[in-house]
mmCIF file of C-alpha atoms in Angstrom:
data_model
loop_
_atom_site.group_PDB
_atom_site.id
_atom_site.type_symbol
_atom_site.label_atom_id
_atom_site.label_comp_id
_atom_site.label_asym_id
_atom_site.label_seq_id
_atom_site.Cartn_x
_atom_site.Cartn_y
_atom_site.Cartn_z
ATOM 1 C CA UNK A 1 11.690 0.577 1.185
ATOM 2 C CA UNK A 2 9.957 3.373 -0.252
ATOM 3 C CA UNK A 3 10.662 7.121 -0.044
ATOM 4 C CA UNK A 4 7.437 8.359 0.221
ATOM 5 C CA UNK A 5 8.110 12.254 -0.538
ATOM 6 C CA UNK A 6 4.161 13.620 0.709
ATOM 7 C CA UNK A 7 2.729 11.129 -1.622
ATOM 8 C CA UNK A 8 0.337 9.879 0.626
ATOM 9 C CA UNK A 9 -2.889 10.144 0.803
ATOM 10 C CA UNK A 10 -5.884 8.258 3.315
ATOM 11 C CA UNK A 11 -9.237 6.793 1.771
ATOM 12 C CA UNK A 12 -11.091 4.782 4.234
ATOM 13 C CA UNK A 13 -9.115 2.512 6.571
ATOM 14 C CA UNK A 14 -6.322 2.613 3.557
ATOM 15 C CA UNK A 15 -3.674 4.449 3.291
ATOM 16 C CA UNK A 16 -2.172 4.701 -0.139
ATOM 17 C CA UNK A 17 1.354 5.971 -1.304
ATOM 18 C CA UNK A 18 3.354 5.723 -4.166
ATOM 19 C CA UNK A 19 7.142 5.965 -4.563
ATOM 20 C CA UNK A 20 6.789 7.558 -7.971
ATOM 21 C CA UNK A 21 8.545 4.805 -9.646
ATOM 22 C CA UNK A 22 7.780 2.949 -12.740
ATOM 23 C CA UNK A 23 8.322 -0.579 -13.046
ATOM 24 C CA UNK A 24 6.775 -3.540 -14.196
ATOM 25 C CA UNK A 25 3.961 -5.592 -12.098
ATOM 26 C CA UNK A 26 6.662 -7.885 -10.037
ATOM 27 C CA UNK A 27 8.704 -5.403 -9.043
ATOM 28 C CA UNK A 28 5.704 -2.923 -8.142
ATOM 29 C CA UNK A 29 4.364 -5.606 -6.238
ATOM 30 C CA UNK A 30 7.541 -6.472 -4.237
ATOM 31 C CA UNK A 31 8.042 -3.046 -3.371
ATOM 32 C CA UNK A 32 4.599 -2.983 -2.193
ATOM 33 C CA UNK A 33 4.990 -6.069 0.368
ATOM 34 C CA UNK A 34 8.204 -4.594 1.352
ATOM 35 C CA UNK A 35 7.019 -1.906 2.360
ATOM 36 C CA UNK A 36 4.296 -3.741 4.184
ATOM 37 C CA UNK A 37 1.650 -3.294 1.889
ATOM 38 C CA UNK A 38 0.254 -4.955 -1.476
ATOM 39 C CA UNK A 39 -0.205 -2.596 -5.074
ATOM 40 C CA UNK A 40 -3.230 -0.545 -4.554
ATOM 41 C CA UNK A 41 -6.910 -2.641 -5.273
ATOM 42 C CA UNK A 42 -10.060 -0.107 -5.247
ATOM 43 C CA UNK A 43 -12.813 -1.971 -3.909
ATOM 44 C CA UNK A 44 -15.278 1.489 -4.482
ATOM 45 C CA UNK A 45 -15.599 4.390 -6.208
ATOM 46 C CA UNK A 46 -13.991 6.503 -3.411
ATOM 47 C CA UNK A 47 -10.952 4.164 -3.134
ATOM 48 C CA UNK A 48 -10.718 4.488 -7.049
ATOM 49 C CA UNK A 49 -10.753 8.106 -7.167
ATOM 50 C CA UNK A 50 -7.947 8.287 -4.281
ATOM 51 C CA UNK A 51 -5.673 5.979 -6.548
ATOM 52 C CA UNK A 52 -6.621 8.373 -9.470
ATOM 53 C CA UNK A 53 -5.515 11.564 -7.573
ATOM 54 C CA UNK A 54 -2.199 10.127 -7.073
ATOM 55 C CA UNK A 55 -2.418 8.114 -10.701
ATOM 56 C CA UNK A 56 -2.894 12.172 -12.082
ATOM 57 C CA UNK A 57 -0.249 13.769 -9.776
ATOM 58 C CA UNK A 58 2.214 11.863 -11.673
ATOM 59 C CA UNK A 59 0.181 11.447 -14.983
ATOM 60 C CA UNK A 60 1.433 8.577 -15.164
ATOM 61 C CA UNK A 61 -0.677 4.999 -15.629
ATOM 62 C CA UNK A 62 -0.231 2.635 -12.258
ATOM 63 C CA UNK A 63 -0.777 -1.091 -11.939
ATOM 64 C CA UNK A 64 -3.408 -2.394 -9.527
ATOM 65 C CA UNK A 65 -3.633 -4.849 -7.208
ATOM 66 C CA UNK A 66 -5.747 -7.477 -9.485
ATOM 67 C CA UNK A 67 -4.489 -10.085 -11.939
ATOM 68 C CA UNK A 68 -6.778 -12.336 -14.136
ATOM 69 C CA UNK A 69 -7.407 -15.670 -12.627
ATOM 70 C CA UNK A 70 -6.464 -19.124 -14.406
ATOM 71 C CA UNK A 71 -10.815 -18.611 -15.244
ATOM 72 C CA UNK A 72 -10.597 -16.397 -18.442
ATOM 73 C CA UNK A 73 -12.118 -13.286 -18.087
ATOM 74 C CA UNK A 74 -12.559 -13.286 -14.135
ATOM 75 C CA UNK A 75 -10.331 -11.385 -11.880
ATOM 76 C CA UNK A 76 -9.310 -11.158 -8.578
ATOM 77 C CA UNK A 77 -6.701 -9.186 -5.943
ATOM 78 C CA UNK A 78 -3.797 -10.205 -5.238
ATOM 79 C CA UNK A 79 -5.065 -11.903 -1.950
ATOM 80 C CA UNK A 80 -7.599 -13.893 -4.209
ATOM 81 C CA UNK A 81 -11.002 -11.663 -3.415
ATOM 82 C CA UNK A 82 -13.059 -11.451 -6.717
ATOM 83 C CA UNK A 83 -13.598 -7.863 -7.805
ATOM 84 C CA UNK A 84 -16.611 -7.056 -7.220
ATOM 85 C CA UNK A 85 -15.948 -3.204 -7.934
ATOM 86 C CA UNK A 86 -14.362 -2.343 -11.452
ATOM 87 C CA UNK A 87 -14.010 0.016 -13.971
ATOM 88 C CA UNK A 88 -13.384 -0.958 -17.099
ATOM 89 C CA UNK A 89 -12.668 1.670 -19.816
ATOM 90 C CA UNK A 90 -15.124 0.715 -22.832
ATOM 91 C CA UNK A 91 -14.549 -2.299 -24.534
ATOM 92 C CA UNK A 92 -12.332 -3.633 -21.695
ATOM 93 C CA UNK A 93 -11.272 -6.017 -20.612
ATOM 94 C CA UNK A 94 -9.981 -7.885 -24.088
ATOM 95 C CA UNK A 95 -6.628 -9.483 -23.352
ATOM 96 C CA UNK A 96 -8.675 -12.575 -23.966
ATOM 97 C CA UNK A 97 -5.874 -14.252 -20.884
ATOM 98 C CA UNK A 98 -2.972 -12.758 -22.751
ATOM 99 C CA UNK A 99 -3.028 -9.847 -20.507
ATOM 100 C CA UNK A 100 -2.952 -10.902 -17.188
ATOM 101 C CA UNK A 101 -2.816 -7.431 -15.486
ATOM 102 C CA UNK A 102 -4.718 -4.666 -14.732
ATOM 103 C CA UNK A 103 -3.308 -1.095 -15.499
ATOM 104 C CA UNK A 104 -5.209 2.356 -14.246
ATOM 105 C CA UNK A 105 -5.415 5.290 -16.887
ATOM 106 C CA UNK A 106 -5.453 8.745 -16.525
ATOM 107 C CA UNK A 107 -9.337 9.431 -16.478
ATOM 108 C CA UNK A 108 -9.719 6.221 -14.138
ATOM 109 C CA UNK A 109 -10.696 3.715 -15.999
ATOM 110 C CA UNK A 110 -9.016 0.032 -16.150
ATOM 111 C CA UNK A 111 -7.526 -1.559 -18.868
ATOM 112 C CA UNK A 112 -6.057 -5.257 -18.715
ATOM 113 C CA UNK A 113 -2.629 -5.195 -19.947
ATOM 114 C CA UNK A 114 0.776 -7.397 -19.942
ATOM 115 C CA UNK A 115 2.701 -7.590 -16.477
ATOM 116 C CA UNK A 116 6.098 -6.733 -18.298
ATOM 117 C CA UNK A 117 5.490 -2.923 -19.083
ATOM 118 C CA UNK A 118 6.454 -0.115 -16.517
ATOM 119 C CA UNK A 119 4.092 1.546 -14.261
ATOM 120 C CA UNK A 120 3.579 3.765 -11.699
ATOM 121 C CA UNK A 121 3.638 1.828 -8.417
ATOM 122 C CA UNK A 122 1.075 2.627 -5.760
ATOM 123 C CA UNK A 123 0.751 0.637 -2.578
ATOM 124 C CA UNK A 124 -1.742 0.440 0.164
ATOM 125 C CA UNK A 125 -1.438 -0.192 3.552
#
């Protein structure tokens, strides 16, 4: 279960926290549910910057909650909702389906990425 240490924060009806623990997209995930929560999906601007405050605090990239469908190009949460709200950083996405993830940088923005690197996990709840 995760050891929060005051890295919580509320945006919304979410609350998200992160364990300060990088992993790859599996494990973040399972940590996540858990906990009783899934990895952290902004569905606005304001849910995006919350993930970014703690994303900064650890300056450290995080996974999100959204994988690329088996539809190239489109993706979704992790409870299947399309994404209507993104962010890409320019030129993104361009895994062309070899990167199945979605990865938040520094400034923000979203890059699609492989599931098999280590993140920062954030969860919301």
């Amino acid at each position: 279960v995760l050891a929060l240490n005051a890295k919580i924060t509320k945006v919304g009806d979410k609350i998200l926290a992160s364990n300060g623990k990088e992993v790859n997209f599996a494990s973040a995930l399972k940590s996540c549910e858990e906990a009783g929560g899934t990895l952290a999906t902004p569905m606005n601007e304001e849910e995006n910057n919350a993930i970014l405050r703690i994303v900064k605090q650890y300056n450290k990239y995080a996974y999100l909650g959204i994988k690329e469908t088996e539809t190239f190009g489109q993706f979704s949460s992790m409870n299947g909702i399309p994404v209507n709200y993104t962010k890409w950083h320019r030129y993104e996405p361009n895994g062309k389906g070899k990167e199945k993830c979605v990865e938040m940088y520094t400034d923000g923005s979203w890059n699609d990425k492989t599931c098999n690197l280590y993140r920062l996990t954030v969860c919301e709840f």
